[in-house]
Short mmCIF file of C-alpha atoms in Angstrom, two decimals:
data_model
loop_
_atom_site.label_atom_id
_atom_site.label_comp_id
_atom_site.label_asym_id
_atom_site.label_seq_id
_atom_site.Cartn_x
_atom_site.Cartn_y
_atom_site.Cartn_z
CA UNK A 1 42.92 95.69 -62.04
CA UNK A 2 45.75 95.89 -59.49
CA UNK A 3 45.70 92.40 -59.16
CA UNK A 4 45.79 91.27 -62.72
CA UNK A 5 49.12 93.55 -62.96
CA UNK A 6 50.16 91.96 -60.12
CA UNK A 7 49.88 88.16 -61.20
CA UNK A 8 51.17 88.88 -64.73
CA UNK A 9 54.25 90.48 -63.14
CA UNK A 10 54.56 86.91 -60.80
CA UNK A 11 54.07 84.97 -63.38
CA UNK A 12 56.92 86.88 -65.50
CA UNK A 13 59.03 87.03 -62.50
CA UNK A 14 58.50 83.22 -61.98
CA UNK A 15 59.08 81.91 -65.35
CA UNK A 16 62.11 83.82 -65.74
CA UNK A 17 63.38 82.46 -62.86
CA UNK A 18 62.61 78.96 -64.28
CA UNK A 19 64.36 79.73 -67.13
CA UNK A 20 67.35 80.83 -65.26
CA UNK A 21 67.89 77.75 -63.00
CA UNK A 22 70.64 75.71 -63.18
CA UNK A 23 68.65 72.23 -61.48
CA UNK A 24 67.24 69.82 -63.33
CA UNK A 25 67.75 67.26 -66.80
CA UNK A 26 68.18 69.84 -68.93
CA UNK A 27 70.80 72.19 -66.93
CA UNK A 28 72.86 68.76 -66.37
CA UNK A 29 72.98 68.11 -70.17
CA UNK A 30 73.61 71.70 -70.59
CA UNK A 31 76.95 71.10 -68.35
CA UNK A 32 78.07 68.25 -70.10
CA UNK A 33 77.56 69.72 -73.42
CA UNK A 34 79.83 73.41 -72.40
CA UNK A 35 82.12 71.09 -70.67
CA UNK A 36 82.59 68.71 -73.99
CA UNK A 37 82.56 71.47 -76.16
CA UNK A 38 85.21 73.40 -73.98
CA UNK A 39 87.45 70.46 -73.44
CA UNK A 40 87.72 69.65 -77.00
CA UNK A 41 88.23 73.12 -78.41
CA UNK A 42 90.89 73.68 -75.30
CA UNK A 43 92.81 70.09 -76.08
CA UNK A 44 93.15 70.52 -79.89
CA UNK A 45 94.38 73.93 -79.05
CA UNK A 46 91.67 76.18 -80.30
CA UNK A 47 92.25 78.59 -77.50
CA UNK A 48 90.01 81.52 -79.47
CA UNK A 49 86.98 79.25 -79.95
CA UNK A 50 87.17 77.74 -76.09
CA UNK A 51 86.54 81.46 -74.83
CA UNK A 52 82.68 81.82 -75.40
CA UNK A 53 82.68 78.67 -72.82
CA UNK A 54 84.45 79.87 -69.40
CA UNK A 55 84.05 83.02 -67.33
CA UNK A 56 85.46 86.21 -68.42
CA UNK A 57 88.23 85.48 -65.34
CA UNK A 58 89.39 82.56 -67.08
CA UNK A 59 90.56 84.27 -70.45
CA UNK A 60 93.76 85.18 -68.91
CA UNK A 61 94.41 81.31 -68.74
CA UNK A 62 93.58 80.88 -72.29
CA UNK A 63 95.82 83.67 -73.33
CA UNK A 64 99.36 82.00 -71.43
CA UNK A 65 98.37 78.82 -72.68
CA UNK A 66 98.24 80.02 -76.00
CA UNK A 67 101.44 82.08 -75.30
CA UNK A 68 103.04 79.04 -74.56
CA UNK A 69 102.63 77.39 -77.98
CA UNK A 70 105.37 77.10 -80.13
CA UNK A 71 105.88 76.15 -83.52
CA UNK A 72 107.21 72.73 -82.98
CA UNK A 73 103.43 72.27 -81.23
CA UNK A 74 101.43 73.60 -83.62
CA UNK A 75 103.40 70.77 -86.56
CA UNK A 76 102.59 68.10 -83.89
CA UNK A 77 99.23 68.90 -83.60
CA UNK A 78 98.75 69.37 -87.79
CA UNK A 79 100.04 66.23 -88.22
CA UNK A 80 98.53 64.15 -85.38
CA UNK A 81 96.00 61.74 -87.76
CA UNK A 82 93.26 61.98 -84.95
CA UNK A 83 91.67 65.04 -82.80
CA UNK A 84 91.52 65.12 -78.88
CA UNK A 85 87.93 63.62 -77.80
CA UNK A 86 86.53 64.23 -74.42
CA UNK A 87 84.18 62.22 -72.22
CA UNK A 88 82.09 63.49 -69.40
CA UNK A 89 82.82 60.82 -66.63
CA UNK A 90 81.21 62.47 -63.62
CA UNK A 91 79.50 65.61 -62.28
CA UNK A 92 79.73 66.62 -58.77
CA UNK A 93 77.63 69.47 -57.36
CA UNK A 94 78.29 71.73 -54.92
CA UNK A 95 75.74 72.13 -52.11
CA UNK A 96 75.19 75.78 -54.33
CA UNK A 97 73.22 74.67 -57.10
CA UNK A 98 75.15 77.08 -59.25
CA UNK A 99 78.81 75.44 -58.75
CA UNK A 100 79.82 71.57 -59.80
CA UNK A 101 83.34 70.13 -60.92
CA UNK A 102 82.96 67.98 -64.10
CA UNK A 103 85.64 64.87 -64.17
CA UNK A 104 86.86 64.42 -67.83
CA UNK A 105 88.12 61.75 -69.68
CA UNK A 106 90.47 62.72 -72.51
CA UNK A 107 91.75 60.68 -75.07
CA UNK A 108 94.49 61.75 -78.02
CA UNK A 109 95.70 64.86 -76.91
CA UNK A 110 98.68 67.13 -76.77
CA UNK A 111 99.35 68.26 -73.22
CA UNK A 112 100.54 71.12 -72.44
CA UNK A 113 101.03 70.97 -68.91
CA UNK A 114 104.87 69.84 -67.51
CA UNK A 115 106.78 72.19 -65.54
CA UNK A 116 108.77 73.11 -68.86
CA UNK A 117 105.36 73.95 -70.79
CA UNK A 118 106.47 71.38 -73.40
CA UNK A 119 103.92 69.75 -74.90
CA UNK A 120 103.46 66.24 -74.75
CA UNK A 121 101.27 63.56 -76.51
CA UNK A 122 98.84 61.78 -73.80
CA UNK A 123 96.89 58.72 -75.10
CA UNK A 124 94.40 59.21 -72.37
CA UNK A 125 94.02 61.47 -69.27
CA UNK A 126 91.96 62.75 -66.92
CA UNK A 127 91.20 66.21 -66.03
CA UNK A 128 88.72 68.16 -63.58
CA UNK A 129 86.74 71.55 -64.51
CA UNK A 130 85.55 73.49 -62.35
CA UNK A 131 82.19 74.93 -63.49
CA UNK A 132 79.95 77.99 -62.34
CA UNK A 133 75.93 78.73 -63.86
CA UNK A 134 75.89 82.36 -64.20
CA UNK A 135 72.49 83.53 -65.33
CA UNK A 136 71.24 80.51 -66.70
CA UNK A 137 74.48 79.03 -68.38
CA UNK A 138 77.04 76.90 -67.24
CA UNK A 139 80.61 78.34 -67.80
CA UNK A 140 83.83 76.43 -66.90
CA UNK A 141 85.52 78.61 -64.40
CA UNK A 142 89.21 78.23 -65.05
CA UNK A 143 91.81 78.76 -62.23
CA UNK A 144 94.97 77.81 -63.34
CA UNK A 145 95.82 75.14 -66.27
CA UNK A 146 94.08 72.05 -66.53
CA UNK A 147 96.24 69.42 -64.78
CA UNK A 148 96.25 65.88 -65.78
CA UNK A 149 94.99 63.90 -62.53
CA UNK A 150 95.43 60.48 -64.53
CA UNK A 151 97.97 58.04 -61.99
CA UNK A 152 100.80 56.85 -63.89
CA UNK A 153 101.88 53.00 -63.72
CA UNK A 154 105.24 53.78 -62.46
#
């Protein structure tokens, strides 16, 4: 009887473990996905909504972003005809299976990322995420503003 207990509990223990693993097809499009989802709520400014996506550490990011905001902003980005879109370009793990940094390519969005916190209309950019699986879910792990990485022609 001991060991019956004993291999159901393994067998719990084991397929909760499964189910907590950040490896594999489905973790990957699980990353993607939170990384889309937060990128486009972030980049059409829906700081509120981007939350449920990143670590708790990374609300105080949201909140000066969205401190930064100012009404000028918010008529530019009412009246822009098109929403930011965001493509997953590449994923790059760490040798941690729970840590990767997701390259992003954005196109149509309102940056808000100068020195003077002004924002500014980008027809395409690129920005990396940083991005941490914390019991089973991927969360992007902000630690500062995103920063377009995009080289200029100049």
């Amino acid at each position: 009887m001991k060991t019956f207990h004993f291999l159901i509990a393994g067998s719990l223990l084991l397929v909760g473990l499964c189910g907590t693993s950040c490896t594999g097809a489905d973790s990957e499009q699980q990353l993607k996905e939170r990384a889309t989802t937060f990128a486009t709520l972030y980049f059409n400014w829906q700081f509120s909504k981007a939350l449920s996506f990143c670590t708790p550490e990374s609300k105080k990011w949201l909140r000066y972003a969205a401190s930064q905001v100012c009404q000028n902003d918010i008529d530019t980005l009412r009246s822009k005809e098109v929403a930011a879109t965001v493509h997953v370009a590449h994923i790059q793990y760490a040798e941690s299976d729970t840590l990767a940094t997701v390259r992003l390519l954005v196109s149509d969005c309102w940056y808000m990322g100068n020195s003077d916190m002004q924002g500014t209309y980008l027809p395409q950019a690129e920005f990396t995420l940083p991005a941490v699986c914390r019991n089973g879910q991927w969360l992007i792990k902000m630690e500062g503003l995103p920063r377009n990485e995009k080289k200029s022609r100049d």
